[in-house]
Tab-separated table of N, CA and C in Angstrom:
chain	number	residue	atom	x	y	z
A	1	UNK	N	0.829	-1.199	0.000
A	1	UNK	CA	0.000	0.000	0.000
A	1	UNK	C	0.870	1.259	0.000
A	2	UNK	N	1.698	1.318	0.974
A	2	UNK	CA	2.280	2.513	1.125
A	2	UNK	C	3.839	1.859	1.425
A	3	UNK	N	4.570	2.825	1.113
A	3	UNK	CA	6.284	2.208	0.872
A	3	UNK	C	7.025	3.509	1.545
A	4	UNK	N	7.802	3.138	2.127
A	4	UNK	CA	8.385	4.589	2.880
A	4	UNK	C	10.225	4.198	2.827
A	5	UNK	N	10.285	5.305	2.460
A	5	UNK	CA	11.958	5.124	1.456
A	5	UNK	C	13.302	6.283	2.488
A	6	UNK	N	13.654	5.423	3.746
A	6	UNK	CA	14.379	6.441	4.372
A	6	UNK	C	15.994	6.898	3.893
A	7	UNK	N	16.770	7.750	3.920
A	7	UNK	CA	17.543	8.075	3.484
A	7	UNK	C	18.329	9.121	4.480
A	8	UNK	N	19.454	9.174	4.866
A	8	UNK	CA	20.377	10.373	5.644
A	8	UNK	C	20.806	10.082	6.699
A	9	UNK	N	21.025	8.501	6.908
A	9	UNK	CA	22.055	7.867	7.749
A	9	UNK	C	23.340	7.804	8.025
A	10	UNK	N	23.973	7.257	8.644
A	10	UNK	CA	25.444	7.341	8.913
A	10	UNK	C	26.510	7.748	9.877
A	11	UNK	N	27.482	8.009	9.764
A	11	UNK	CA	28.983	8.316	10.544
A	11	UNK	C	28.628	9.006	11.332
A	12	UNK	N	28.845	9.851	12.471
A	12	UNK	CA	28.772	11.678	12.680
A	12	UNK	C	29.611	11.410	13.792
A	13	UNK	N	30.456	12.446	14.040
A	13	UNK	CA	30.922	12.854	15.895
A	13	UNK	C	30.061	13.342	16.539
A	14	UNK	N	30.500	13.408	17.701
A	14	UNK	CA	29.382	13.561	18.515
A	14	UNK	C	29.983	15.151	18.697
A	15	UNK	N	28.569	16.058	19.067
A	15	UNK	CA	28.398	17.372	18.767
A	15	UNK	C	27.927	17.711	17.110
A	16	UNK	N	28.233	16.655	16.169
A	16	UNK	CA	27.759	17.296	14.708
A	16	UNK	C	26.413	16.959	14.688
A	17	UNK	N	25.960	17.077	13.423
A	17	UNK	CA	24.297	17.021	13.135
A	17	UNK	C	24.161	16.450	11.811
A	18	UNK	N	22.973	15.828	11.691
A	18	UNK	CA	22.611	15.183	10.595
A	18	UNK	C	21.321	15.396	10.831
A	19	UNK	N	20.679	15.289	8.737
A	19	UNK	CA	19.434	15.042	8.559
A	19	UNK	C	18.880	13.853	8.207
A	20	UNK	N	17.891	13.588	8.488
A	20	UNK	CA	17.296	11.990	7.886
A	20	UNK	C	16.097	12.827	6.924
A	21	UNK	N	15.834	11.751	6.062
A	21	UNK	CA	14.679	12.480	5.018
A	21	UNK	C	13.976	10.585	4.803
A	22	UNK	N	12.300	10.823	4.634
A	22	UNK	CA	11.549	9.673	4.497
A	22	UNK	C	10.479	10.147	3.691
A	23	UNK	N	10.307	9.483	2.413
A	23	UNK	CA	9.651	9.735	1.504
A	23	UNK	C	8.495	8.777	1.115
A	24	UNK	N	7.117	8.973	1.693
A	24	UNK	CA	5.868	7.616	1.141
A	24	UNK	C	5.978	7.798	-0.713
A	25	UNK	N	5.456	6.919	-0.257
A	25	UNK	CA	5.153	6.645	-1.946
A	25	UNK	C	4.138	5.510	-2.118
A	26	UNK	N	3.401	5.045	-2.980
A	26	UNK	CA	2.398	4.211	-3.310
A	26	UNK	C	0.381	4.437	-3.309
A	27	UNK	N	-0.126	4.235	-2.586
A	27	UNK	CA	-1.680	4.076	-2.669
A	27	UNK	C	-1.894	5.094	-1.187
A	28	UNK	N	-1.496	6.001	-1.311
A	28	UNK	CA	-1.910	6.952	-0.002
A	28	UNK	C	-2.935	7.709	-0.327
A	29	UNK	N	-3.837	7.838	0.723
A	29	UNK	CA	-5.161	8.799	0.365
A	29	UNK	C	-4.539	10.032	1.778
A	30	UNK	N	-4.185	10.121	2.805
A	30	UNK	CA	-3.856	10.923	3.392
A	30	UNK	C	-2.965	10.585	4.887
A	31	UNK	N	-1.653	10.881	4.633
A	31	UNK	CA	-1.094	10.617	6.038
A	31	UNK	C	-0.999	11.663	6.743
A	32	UNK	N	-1.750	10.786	8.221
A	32	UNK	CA	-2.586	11.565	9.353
A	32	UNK	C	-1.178	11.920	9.689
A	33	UNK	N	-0.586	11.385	9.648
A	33	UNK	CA	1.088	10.856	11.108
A	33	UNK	C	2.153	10.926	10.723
A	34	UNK	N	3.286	11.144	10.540
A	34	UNK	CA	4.172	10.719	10.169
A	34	UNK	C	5.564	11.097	11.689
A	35	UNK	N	5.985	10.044	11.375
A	35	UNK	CA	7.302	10.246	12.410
A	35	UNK	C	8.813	9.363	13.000
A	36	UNK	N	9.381	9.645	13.786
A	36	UNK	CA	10.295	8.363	13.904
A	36	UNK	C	10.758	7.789	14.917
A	37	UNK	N	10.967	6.586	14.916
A	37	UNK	CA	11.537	5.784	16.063
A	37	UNK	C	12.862	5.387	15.966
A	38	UNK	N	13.121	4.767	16.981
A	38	UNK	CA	15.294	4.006	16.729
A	38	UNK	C	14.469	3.183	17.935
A	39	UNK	N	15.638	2.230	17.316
A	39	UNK	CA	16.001	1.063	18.213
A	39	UNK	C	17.557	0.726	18.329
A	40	UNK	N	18.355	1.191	19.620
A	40	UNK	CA	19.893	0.995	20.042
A	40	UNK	C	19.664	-0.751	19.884
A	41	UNK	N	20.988	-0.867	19.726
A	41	UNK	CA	21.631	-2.106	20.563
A	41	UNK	C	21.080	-3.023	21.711
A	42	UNK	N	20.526	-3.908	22.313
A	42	UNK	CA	20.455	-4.340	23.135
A	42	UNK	C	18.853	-3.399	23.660
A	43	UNK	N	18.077	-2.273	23.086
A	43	UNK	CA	16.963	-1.658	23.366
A	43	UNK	C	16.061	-1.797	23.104
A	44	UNK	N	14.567	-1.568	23.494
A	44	UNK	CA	13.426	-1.156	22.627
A	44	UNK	C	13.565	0.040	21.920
A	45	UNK	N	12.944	-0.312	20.587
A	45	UNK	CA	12.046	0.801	20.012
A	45	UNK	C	11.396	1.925	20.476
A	46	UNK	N	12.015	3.323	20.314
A	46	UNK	CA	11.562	4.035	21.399
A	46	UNK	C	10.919	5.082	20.088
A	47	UNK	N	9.788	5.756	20.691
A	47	UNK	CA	9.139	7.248	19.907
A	47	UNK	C	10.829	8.029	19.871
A	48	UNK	N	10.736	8.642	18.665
A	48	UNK	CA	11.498	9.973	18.880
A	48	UNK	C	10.942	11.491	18.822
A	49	UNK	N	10.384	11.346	17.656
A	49	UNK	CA	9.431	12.416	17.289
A	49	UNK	C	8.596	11.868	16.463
A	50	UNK	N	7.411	12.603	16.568
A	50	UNK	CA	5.971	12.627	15.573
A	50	UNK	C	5.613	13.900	15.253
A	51	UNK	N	4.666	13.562	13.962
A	51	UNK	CA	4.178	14.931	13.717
A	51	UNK	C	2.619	14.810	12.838
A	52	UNK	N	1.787	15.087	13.681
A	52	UNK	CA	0.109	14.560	12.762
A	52	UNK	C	-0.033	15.873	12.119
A	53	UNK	N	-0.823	15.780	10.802
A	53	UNK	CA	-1.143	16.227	9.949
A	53	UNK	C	-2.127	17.529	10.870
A	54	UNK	N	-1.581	18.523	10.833
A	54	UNK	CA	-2.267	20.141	11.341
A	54	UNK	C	-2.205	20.124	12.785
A	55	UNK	N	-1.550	19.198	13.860
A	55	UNK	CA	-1.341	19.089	14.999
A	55	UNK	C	0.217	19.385	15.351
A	56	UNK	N	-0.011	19.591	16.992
A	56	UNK	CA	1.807	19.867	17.094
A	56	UNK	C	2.494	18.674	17.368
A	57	UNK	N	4.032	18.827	16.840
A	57	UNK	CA	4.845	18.193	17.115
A	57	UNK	C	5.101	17.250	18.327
A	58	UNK	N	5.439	16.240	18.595
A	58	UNK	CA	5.758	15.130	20.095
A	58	UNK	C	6.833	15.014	19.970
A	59	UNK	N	8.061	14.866	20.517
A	59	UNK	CA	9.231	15.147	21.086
A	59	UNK	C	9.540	13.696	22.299
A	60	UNK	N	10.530	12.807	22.101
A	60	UNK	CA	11.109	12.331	23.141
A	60	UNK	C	11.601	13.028	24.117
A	61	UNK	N	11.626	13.012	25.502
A	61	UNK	CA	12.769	13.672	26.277
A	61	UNK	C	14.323	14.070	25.730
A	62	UNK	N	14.562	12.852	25.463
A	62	UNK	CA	16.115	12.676	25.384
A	62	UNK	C	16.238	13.208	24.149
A	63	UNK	N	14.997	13.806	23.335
A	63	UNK	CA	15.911	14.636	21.875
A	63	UNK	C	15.299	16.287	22.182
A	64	UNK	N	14.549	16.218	22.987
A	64	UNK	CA	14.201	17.699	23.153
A	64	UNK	C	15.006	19.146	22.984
A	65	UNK	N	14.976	19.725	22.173
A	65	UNK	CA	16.036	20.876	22.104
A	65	UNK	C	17.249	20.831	21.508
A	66	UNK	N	17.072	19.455	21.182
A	66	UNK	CA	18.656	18.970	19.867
A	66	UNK	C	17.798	18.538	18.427
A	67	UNK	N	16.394	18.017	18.442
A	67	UNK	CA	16.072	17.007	17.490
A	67	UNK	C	15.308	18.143	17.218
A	68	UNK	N	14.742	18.257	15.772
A	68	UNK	CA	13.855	18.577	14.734
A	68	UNK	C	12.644	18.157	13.609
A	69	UNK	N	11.783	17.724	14.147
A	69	UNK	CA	10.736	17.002	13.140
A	69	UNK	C	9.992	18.026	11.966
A	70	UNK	N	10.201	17.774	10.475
A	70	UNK	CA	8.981	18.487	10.195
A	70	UNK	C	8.804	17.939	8.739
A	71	UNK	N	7.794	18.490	7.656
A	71	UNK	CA	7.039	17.652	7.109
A	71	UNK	C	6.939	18.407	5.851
A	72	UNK	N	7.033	18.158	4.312
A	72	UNK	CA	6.230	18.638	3.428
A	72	UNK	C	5.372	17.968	3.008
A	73	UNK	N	3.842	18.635	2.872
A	73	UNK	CA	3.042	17.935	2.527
A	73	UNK	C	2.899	17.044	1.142
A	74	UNK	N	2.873	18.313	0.362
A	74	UNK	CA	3.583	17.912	-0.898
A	74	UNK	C	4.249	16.754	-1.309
A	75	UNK	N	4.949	16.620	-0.869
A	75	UNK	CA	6.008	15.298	-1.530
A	75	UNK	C	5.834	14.525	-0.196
A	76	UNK	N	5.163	14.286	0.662
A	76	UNK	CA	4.821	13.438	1.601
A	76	UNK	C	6.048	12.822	2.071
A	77	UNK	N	7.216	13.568	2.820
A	77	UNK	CA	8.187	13.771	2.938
A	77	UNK	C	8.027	14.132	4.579
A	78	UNK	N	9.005	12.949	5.079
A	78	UNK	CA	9.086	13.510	6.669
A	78	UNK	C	10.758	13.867	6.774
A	79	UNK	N	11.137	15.048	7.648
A	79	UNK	CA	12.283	14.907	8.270
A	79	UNK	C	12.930	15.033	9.218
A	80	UNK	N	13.915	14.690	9.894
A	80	UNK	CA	14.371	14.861	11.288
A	80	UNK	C	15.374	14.987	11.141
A	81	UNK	N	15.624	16.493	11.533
A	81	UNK	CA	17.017	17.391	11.909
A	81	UNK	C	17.752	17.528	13.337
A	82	UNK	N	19.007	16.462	13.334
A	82	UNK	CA	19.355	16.193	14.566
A	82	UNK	C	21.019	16.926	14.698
A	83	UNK	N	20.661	17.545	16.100
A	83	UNK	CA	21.755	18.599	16.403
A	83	UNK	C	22.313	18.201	17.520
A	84	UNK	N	23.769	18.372	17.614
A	84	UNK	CA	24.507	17.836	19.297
A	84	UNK	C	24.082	16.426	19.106
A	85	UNK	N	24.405	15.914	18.282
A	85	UNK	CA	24.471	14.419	18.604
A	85	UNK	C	25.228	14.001	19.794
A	86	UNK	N	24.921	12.565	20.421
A	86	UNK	CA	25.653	12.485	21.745
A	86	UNK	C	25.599	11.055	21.065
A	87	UNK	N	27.222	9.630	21.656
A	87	UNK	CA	26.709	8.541	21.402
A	87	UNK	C	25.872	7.864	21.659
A	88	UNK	N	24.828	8.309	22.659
A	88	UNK	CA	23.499	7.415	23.367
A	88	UNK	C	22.694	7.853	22.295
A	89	UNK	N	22.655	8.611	20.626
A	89	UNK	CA	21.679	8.727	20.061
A	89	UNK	C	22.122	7.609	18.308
A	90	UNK	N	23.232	6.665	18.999
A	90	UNK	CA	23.486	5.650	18.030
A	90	UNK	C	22.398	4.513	18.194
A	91	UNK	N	21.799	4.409	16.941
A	91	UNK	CA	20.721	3.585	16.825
A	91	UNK	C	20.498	3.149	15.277
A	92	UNK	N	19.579	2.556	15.117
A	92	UNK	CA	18.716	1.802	13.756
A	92	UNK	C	17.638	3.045	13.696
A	93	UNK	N	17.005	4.335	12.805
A	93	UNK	CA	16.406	5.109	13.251
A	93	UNK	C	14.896	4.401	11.968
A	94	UNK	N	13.897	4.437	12.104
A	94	UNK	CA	12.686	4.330	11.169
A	94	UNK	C	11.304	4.747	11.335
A	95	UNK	N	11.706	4.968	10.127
A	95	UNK	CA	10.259	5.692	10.057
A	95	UNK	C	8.792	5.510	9.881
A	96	UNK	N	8.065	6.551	10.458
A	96	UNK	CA	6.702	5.764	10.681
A	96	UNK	C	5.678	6.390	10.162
A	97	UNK	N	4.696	6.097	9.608
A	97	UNK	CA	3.580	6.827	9.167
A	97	UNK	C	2.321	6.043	8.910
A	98	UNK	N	1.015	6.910	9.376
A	98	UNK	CA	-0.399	6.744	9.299
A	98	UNK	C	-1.152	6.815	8.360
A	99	UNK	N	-1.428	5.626	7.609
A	99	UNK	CA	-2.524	6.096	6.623
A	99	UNK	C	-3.841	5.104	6.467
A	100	UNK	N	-4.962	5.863	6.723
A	100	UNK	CA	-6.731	4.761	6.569
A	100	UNK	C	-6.421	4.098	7.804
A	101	UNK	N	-6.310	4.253	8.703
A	101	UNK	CA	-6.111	3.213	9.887
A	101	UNK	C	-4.974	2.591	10.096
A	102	UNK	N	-3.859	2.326	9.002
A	102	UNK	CA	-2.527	1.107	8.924
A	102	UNK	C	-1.209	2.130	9.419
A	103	UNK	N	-0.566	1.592	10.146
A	103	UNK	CA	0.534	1.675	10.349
A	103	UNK	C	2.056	1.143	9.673
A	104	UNK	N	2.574	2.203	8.679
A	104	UNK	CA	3.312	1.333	7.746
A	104	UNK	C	5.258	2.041	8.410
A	105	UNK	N	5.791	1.351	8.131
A	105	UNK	CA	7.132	1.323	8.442
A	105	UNK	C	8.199	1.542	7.287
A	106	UNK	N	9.274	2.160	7.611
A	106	UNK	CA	10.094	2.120	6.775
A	106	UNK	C	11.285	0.902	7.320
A	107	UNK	N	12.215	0.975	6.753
A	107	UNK	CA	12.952	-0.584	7.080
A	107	UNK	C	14.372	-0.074	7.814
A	108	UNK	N	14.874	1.630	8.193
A	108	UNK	CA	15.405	1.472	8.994
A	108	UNK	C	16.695	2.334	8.466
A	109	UNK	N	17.613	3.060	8.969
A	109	UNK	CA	18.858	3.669	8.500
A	109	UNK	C	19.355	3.759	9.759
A	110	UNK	N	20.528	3.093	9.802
A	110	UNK	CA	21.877	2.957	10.735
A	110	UNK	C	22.909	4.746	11.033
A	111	UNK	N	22.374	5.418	12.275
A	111	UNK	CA	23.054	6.511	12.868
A	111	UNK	C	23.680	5.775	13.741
A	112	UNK	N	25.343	6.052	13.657
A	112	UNK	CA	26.056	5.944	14.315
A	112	UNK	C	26.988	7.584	14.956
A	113	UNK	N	27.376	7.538	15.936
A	113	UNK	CA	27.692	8.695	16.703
A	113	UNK	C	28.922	8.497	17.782
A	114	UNK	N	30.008	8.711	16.861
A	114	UNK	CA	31.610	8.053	17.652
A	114	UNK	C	32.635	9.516	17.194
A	115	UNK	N	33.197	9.218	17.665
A	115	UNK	CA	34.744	9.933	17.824
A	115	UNK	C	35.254	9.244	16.609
């Protein structure tokens, strides 16, 4: 139904910043939701940020005031702009989005955050 294509993974030191970008594509009539999760090493799957369609932003603790969620409608395009990386924000990061009731997933991009 819906295919979600993440992209803007990788290397960083800690203190730099990176963007992630997630793009639906397929049989969408309207995504309510869109947003992202990580899963560390040895962790659960945790919320990072969300963002519903004309509602405000949700925020993890632990990215509050470093992390950035936001959205073009248009190209049904989510992204998350992450600042002051620290290594506790090395994870599997993916993306998530709402559409007709289903919850569809993207398959995942590897942030790593080392010296």
């Amino acid at each position: 139904q819906v295919q979600l294509v993440e992209s803007g993974g990788g290397l960083v030191q800690p203190g730099g910043s990176l963007r992630l970008s997630c793009a639906a594509s397929g049989s969408i009539f309207s995504l309510y939701a869109m947003g992202w999760y990580r899963q560390a090493p040895g962790k659960q799957r945790e919320l990072v940020a969300t963002k519903p369609r004309g509602g405000n932003t949700n925020y993890a603790d632990s990215v509050k005031g470093r992390f950035t969620i936001s959205r073009d409608y248009v190209k049904n395009t989510v992204y998350l702009q992450m600042d002051s990386l620290k290594p506790e924000d090395t994870a599997v990061y993916y993306c998530n989005a709402q559409d007709r009731g289903y919850t569809y997933w993207g398959q995942g991009t590897q942030v790593t955050v080392s010296s």
